[in-house]
GROMACS .gro file of C-alpha atoms in nm:
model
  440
    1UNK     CA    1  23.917  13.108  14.897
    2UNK     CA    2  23.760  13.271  15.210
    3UNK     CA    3  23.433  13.380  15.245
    4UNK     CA    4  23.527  13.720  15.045
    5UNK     CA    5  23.512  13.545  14.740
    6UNK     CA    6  23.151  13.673  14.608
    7UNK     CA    7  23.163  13.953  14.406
    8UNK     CA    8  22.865  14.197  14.197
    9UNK     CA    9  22.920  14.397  13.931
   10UNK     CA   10  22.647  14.645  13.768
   11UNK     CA   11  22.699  14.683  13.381
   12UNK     CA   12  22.790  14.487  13.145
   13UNK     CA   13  22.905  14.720  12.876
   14UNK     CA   14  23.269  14.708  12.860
   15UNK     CA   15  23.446  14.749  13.215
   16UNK     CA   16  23.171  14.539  13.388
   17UNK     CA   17  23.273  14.202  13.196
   18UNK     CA   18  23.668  14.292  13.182
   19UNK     CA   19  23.641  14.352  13.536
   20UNK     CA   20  23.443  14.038  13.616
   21UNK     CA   21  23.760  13.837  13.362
   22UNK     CA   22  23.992  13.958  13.575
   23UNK     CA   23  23.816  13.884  13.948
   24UNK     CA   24  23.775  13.558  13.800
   25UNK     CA   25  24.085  13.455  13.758
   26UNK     CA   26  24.216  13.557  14.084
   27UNK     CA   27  23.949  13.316  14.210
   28UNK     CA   28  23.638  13.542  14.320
   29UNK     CA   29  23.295  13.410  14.180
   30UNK     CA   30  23.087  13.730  14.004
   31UNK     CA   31  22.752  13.818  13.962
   32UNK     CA   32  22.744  14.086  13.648
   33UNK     CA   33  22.384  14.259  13.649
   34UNK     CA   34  22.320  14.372  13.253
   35UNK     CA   35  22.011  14.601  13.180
   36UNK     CA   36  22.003  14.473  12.816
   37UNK     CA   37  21.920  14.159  12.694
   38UNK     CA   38  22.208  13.963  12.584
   39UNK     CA   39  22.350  14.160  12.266
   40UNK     CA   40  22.502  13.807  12.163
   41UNK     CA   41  22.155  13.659  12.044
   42UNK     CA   42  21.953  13.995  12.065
   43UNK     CA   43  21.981  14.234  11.737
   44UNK     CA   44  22.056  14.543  11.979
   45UNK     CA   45  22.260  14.885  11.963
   46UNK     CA   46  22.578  14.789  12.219
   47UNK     CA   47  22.584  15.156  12.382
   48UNK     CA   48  22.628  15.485  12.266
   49UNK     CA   49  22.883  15.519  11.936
   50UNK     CA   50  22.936  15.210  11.705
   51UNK     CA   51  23.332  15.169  11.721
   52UNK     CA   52  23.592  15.289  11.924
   53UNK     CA   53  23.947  15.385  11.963
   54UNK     CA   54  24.149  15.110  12.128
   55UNK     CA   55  24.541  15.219  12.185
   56UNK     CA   56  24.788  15.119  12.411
   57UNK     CA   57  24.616  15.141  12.765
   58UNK     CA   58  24.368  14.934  12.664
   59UNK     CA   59  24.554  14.713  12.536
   60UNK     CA   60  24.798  14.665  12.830
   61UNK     CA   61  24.515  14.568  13.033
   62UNK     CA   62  24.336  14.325  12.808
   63UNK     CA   63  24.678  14.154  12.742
   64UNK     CA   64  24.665  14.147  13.155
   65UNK     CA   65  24.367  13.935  13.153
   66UNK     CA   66  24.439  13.734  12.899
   67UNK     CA   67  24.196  13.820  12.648
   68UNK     CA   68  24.381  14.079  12.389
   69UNK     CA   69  24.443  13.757  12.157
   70UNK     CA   70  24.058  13.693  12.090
   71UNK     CA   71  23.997  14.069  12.021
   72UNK     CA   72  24.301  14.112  11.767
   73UNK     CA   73  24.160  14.044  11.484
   74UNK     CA   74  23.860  14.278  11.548
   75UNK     CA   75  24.144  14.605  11.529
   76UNK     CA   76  24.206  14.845  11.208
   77UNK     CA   77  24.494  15.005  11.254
   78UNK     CA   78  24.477  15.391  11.229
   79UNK     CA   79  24.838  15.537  11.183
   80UNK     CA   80  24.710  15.919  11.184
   81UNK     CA   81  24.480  16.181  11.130
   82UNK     CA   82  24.360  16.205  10.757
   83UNK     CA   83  24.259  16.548  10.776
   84UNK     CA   84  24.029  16.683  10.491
   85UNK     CA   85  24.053  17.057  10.428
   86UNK     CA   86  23.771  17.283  10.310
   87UNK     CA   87  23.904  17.342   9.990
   88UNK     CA   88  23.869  16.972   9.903
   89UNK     CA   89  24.244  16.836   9.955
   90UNK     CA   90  24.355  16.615  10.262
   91UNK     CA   91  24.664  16.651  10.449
   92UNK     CA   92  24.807  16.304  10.646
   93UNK     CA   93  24.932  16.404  10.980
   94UNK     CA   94  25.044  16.051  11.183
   95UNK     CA   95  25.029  15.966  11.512
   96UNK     CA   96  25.382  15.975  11.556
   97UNK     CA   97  25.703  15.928  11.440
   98UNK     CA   98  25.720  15.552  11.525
   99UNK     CA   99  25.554  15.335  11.288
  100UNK     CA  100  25.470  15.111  11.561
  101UNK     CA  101  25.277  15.380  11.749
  102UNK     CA  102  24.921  15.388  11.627
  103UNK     CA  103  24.548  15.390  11.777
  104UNK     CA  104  24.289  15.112  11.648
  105UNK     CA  105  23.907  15.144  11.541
  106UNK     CA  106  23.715  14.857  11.681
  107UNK     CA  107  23.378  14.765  11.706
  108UNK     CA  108  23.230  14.820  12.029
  109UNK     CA  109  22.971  14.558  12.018
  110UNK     CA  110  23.168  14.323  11.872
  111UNK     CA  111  23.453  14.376  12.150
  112UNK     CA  112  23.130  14.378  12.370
  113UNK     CA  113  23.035  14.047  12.292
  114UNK     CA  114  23.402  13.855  12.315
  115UNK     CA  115  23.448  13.996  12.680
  116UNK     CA  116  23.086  13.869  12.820
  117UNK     CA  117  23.207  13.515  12.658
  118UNK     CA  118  23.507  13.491  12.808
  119UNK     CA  119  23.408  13.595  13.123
  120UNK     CA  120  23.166  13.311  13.139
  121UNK     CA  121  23.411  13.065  13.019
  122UNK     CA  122  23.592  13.160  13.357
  123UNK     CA  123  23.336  12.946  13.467
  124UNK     CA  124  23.310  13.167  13.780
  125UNK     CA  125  23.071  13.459  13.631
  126UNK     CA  126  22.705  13.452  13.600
  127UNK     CA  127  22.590  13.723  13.374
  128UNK     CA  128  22.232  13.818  13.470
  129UNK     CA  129  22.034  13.999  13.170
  130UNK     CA  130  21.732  14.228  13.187
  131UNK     CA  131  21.809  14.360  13.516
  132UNK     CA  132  21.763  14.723  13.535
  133UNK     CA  133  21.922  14.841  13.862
  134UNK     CA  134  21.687  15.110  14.035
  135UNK     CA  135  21.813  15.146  14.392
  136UNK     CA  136  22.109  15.057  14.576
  137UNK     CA  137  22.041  15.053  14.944
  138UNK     CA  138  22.268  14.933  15.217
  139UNK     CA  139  22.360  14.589  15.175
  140UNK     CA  140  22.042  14.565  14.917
  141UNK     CA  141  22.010  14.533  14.522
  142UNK     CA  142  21.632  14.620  14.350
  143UNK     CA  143  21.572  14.616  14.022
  144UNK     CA  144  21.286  14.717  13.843
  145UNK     CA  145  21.182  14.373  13.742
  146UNK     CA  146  21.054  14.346  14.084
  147UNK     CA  147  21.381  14.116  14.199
  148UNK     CA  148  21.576  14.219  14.577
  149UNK     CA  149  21.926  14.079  14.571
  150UNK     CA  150  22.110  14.075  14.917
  151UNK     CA  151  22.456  14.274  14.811
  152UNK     CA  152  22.700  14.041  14.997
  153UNK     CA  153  23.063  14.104  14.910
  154UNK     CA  154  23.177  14.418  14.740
  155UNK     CA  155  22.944  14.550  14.476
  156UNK     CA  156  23.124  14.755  14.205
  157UNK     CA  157  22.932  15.009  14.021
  158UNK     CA  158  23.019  14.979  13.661
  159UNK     CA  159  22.695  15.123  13.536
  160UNK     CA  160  22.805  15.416  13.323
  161UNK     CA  161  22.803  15.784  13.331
  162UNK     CA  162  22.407  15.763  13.453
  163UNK     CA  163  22.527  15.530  13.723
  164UNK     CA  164  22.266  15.413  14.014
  165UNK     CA  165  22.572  15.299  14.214
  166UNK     CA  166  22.758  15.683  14.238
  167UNK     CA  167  22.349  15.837  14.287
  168UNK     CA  168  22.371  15.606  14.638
  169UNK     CA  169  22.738  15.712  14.739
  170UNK     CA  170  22.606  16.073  14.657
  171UNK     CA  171  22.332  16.010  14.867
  172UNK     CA  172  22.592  15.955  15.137
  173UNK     CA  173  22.895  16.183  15.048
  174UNK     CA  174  22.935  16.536  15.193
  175UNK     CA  175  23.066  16.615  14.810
  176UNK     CA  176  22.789  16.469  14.556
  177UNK     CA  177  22.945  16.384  14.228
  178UNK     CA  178  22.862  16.635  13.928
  179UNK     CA  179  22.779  16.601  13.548
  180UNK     CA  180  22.946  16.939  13.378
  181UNK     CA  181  22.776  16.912  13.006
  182UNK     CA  182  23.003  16.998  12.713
  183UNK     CA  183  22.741  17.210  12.480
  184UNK     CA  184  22.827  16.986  12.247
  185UNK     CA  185  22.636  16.655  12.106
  186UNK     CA  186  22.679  16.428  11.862
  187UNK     CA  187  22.505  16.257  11.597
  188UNK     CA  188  22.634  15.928  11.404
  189UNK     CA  189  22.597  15.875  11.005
  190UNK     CA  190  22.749  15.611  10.812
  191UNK     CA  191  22.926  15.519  10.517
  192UNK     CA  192  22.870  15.187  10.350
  193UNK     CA  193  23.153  14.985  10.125
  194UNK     CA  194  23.144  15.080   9.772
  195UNK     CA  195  22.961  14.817   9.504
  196UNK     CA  196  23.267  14.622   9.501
  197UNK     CA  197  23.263  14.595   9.876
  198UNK     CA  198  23.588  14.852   9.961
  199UNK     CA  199  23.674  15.115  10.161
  200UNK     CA  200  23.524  15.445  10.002
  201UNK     CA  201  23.827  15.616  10.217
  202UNK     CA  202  24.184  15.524  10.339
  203UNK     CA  203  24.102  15.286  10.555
  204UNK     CA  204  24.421  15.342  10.777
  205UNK     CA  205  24.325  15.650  10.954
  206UNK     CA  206  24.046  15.860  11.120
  207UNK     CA  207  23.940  16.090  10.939
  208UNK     CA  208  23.838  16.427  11.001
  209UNK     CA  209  23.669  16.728  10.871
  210UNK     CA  210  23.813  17.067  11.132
  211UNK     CA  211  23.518  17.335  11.063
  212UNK     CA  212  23.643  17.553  11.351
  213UNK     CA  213  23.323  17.516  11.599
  214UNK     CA  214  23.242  17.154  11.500
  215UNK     CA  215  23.405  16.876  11.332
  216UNK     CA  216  23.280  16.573  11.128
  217UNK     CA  217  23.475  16.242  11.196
  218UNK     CA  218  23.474  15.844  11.060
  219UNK     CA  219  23.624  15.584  11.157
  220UNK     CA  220  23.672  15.232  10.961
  221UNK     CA  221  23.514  14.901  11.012
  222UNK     CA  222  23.569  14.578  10.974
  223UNK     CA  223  23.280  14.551  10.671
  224UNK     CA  224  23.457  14.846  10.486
  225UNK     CA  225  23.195  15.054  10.582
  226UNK     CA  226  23.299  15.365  10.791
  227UNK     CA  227  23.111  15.489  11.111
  228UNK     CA  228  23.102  15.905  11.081
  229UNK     CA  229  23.010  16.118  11.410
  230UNK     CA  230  22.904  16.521  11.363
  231UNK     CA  231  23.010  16.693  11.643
  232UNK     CA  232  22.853  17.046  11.734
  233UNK     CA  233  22.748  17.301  11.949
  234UNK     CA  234  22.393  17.231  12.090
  235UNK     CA  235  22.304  17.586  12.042
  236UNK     CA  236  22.413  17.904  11.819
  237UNK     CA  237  22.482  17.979  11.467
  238UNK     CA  238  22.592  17.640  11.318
  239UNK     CA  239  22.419  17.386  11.541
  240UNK     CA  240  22.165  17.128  11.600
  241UNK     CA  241  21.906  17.348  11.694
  242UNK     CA  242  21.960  17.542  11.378
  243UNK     CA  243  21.973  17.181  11.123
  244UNK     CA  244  21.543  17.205  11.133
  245UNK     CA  245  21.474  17.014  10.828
  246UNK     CA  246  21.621  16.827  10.513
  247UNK     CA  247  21.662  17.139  10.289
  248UNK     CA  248  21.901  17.293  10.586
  249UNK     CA  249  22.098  16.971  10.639
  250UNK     CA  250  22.192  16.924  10.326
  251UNK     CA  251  22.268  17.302  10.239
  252UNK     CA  252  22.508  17.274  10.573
  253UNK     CA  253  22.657  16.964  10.449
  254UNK     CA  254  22.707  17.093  10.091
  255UNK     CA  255  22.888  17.438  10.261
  256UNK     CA  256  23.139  17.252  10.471
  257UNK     CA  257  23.161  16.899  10.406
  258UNK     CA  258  23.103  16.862  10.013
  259UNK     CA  259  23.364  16.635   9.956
  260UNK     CA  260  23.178  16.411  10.295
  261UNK     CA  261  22.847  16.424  10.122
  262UNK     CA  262  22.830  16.212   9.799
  263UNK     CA  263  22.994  15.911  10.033
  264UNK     CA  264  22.706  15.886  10.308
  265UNK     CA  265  22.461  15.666  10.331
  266UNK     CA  266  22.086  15.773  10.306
  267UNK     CA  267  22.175  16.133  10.373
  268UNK     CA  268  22.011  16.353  10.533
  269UNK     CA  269  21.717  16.095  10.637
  270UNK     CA  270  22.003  15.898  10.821
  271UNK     CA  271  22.099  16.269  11.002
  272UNK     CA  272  21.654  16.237  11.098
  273UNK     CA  273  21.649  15.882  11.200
  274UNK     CA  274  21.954  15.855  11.402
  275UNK     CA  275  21.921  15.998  11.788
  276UNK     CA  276  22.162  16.321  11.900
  277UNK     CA  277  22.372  16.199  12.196
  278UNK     CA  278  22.488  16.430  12.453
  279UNK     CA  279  22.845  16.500  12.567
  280UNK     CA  280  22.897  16.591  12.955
  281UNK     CA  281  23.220  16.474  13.170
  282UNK     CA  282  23.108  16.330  13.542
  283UNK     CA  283  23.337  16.476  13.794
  284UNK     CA  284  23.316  16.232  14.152
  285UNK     CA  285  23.519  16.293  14.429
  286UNK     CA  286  23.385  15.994  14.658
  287UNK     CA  287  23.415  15.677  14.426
  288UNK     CA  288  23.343  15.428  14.732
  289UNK     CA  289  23.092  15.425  15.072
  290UNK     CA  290  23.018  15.055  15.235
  291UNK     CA  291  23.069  14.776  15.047
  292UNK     CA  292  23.011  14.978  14.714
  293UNK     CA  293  23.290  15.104  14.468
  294UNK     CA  294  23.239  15.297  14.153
  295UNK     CA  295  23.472  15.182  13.837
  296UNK     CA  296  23.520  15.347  13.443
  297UNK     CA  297  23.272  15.573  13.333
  298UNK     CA  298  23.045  15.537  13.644
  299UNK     CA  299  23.346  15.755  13.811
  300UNK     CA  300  23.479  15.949  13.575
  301UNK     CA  301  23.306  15.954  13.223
  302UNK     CA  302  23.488  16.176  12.985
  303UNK     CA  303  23.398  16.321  12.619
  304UNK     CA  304  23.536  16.114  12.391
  305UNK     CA  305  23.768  16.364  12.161
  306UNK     CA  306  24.102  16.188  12.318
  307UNK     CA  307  23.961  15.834  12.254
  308UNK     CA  308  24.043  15.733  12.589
  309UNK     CA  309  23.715  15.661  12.774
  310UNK     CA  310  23.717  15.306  12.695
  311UNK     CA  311  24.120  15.297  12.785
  312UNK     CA  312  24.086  15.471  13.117
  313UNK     CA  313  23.835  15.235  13.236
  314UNK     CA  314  24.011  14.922  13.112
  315UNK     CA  315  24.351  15.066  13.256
  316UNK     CA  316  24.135  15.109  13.630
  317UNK     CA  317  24.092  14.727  13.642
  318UNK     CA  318  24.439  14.694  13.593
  319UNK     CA  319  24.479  14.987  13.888
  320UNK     CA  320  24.241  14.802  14.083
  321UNK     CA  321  24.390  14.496  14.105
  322UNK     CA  322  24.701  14.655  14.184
  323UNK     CA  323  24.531  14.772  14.501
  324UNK     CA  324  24.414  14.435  14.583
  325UNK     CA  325  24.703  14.311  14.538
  326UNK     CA  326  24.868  14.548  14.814
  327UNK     CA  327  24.591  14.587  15.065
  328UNK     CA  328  24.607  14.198  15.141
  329UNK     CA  329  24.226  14.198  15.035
  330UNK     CA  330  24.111  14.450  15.287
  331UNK     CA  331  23.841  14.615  15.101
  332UNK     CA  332  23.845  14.938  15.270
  333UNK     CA  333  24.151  14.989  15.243
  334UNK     CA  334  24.189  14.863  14.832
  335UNK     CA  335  23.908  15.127  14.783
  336UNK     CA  336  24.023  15.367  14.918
  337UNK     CA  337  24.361  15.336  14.772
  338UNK     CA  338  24.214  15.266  14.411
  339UNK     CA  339  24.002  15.630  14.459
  340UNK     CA  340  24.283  15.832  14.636
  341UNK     CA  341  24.549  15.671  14.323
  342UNK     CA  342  24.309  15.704  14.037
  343UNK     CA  343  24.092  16.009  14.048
  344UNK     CA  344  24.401  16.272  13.988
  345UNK     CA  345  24.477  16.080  13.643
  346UNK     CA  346  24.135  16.112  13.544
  347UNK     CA  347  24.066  16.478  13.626
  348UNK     CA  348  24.398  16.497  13.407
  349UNK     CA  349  24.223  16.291  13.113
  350UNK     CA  350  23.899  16.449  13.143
  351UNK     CA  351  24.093  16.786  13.134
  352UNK     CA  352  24.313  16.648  12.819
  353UNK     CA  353  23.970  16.521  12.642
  354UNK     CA  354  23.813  16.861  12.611
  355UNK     CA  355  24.107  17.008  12.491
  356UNK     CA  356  24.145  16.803  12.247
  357UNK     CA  357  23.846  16.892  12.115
  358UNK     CA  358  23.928  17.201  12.016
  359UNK     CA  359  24.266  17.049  11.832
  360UNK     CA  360  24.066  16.815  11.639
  361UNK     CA  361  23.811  17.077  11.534
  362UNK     CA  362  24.001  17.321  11.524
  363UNK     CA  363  24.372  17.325  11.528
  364UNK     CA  364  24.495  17.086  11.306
  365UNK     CA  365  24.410  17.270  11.041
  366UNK     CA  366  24.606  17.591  11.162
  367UNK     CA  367  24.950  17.625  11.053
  368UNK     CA  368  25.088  17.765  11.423
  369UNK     CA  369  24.978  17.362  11.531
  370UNK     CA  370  25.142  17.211  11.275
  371UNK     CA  371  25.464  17.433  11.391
  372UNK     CA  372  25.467  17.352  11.697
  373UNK     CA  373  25.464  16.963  11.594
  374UNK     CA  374  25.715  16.985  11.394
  375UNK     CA  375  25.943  17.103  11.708
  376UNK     CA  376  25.779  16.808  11.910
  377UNK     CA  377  25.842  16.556  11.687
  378UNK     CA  378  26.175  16.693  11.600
  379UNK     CA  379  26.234  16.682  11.950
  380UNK     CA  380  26.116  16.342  12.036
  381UNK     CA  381  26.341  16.209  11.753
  382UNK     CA  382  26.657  16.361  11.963
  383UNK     CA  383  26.540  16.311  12.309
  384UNK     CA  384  26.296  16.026  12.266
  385UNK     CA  385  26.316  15.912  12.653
  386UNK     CA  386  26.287  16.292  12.745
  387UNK     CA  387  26.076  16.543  12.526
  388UNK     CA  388  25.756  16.262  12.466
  389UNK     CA  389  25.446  16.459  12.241
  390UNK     CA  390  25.184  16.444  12.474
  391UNK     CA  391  24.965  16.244  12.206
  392UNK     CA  392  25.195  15.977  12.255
  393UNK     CA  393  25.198  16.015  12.644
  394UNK     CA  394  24.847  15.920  12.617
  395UNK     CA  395  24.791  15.653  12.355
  396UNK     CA  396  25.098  15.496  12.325
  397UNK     CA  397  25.249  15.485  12.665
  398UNK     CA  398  25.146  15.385  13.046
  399UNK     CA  399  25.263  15.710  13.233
  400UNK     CA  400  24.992  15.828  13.426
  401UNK     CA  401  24.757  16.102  13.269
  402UNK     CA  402  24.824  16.325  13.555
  403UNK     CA  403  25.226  16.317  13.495
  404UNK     CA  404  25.135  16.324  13.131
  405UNK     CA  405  24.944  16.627  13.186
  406UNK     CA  406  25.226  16.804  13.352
  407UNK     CA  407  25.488  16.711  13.133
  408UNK     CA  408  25.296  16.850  12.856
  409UNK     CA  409  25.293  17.209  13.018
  410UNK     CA  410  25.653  17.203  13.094
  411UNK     CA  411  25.680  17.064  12.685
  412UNK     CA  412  25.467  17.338  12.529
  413UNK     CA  413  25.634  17.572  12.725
  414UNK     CA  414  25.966  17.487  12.633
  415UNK     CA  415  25.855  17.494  12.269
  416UNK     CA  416  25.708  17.821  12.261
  417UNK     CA  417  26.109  17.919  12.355
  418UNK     CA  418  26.217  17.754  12.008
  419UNK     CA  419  26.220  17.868  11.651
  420UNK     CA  420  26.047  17.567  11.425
  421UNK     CA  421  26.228  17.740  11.106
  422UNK     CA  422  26.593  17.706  11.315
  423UNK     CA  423  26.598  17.468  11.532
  424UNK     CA  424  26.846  17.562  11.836
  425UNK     CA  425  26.932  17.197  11.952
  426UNK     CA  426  27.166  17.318  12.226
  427UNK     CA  427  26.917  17.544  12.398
  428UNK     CA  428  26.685  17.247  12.368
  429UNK     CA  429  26.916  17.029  12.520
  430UNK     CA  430  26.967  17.289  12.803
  431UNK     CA  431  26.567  17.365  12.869
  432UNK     CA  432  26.476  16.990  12.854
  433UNK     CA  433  26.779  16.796  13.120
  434UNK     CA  434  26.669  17.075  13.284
  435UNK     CA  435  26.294  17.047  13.324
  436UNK     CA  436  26.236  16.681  13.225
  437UNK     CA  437  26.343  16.385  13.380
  438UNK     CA  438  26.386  16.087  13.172
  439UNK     CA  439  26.085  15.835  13.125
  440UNK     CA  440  26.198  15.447  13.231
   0.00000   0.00000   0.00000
């Protein structure tokens, strides 16, 4: 290979060593620059939430680099949403109509770990730990352990939604990227296996507890244990500023998630000990200046209430080697064609995300939602290569968010013309080979 074979990538979480498989076995050597030490042999947190949602995107593009086979047997399928009403009782609503079609929770460090080895099994990717980038200059790397690395080659940013990489671009883009916070954060509890080491819930789905203005979720893992986030407004009547101490924790727990309570694990210390995260999208119009390209959440982080942070970035390594691929490895060019083809579908999923939210917390409870499924999924079972749900648009299919997004207005649209009670199939017919074309 010519002398455009070195390659640096900053981060190591999950697009970082994906990224670096994939380089690698087109034949470019990579330097991947990790703040952390090495989670493999360290006892550390692997990022920000403890599992994740891993559907079809993500997928596609580890099957692309030839790694989905090691990670398999990390997945729990969920088929649905398991969604548990105030009153006590749960009502199953799946994913969709195709038992094939569902998401799966998976561990993020675990999924972590697998990608770093492989990538160094390419034999062509030096992982580098304890390197905190704190300045990208032109054609220079400087960490804060003192170290100045010459940045030959292209140097892709995967750094995460605080990324160094995007603060230099900014520095050098009329249009400075922008963090637009949610109100919103998080906080992750847990619930352990019962004593004889099983799932305390239904394993096959994520659960969730719709409370109107926040939401408590869990998702299953691998030990039978099940990772639960509380999502909430920062501010205002029920929120984090509100929960002060024990005594109002529990009382808030007790009002609106009784049935949630008995099942978690050291509660409400656990609610004490564990940190609030919080929830912001990062909007960047200039992914690329120099030699230096943003990738995943570095570009585009998105709140995570459509489970497709993790996806999108995965899916732009795929995109990205696409580009290579058709700019005869003229790195200009593949940049700019990876930015100017990319950053409409993730506006779209960053859009998609947020609404979302309020369907999870919200909506799915409401019987004018579960209406208007009905009609979708009645409609996908007629005109399944035509009238798509936009849930499975996104999870279960490669059509970009952007068209995904579009289709969905023209969808909802056409099903706020229909009758859930009496189907009209014909005017259906009529309003969809009208406005939809079919989907290869």
């Amino acid at each position: 290979m010519s002398g455009d074979s070195k390659k640096t990538i900053i981060g190591s979480g999950l697009t970082g060593p994906l990224l670096a498989i994939m380089l690698a076995n087109r034949g470019y050597t990579v330097d991947l620059y990790e703040k952390r030490a090495d989670l493999r042999k360290a006892d550390i947190s692997a990022g920000r939430s403890i599992n994740l949602a891993l559907s079809h995107r993500g997928i596609h593009a580890l099957k692309s680099a030839n790694v989905f086979n090691e990670i398999e047997p990390l997945l729990i399928p969920m088929k649905g949403r398991m969604v548990h009403l105030p009153d006590g009782n749960t009502d199953f609503q799946p994913y969709s109509i195709n038992s094939h079609e569902y998401i799966n929770s998976v561990s993020r460090g675990e999924l972590n770990k697998i990608l770093m080895t492989v990538a160094e099994k390419t034999g062509n990717v030096n992982i580098h730990f304890k390197h905190t980038l704190s300045k990208a200059e032109s054609g220079v790397l400087v960490f804060e352990n003192g170290k100045r690395i010459e940045a030959e080659g292209e140097v892709f940013g995967a750094d995460g939604a605080g990324s160094v990489v995007r603060q230099y671009i900014d520095s050098n883009s009329d249009k400075p990227s922008k963090s637009e916070p949610l109100g919103h954060a998080y906080k992750e509890l847990s619930i352990s296996a019962d004593a004889a080491g099983e799932f305390k819930l239904e394993p096959n789905a994520l659960h969730i507890w719709p409370r109107g203005q926040f939401m408590l979720i869990a998702l299953p893992n691998t030990d039978k244990s099940f990772t639960c986030t509380l999502f909430m407004p920062i501010e205002g009547e029920n929120s984090f500023t509100t929960l002060v101490n024990a005594d109002d924790v529990s009382c808030f727990f007790n009002e609106y998630f009784a049935d949630a309570l008995p099942l978690l694990d050291d509660f409400p210390w656990t609610y004490f000990d564990n940190p609030t995260g919080k929830l912001a999208t990062i909007y960047a119009e200039r992914w690329h200046y120099e030699n230096f390209c943003l990738i995943g959440d570095a570009a585009h982080a998105v709140v995570p209430f459509f489970g497709q942070g993790m996806n999108a970035s995965f899916e732009d390594c795929e995109v990205l080697l696409g580009c290579i691929d058709e700019c005869n490895r003229n790195w200009q060019a593949i940049f700019s064609a990876f930015n100017e083809k990319r950053k409409p579908d993730t506006d779209a999923i960053a859009k998609m995300a947020i609404e979302n939210y309020i369907e999870m917390r919200d909506l799915v409870a409401q019987p004018e939602y579960l209406a208007r499924k009905k009609i979708a999924n009645q409609l996908y079972r007629k005109f399944p290569n035509q009238f798509i749900p936009r849930y499975n648009m996104v999870s279960f299919s490669s059509i970009p968010y952007a068209e995904v997004y579009r289709r969905g207005m023209v969808q909802k649209e056409i099903i706020s013309n229909l009758n859930s009670e009496n189907l009209d199939f014909p005017l259906a017919e009529s309003l969809i080979s009208e406005q939809l074309e079919p989907v290869n």
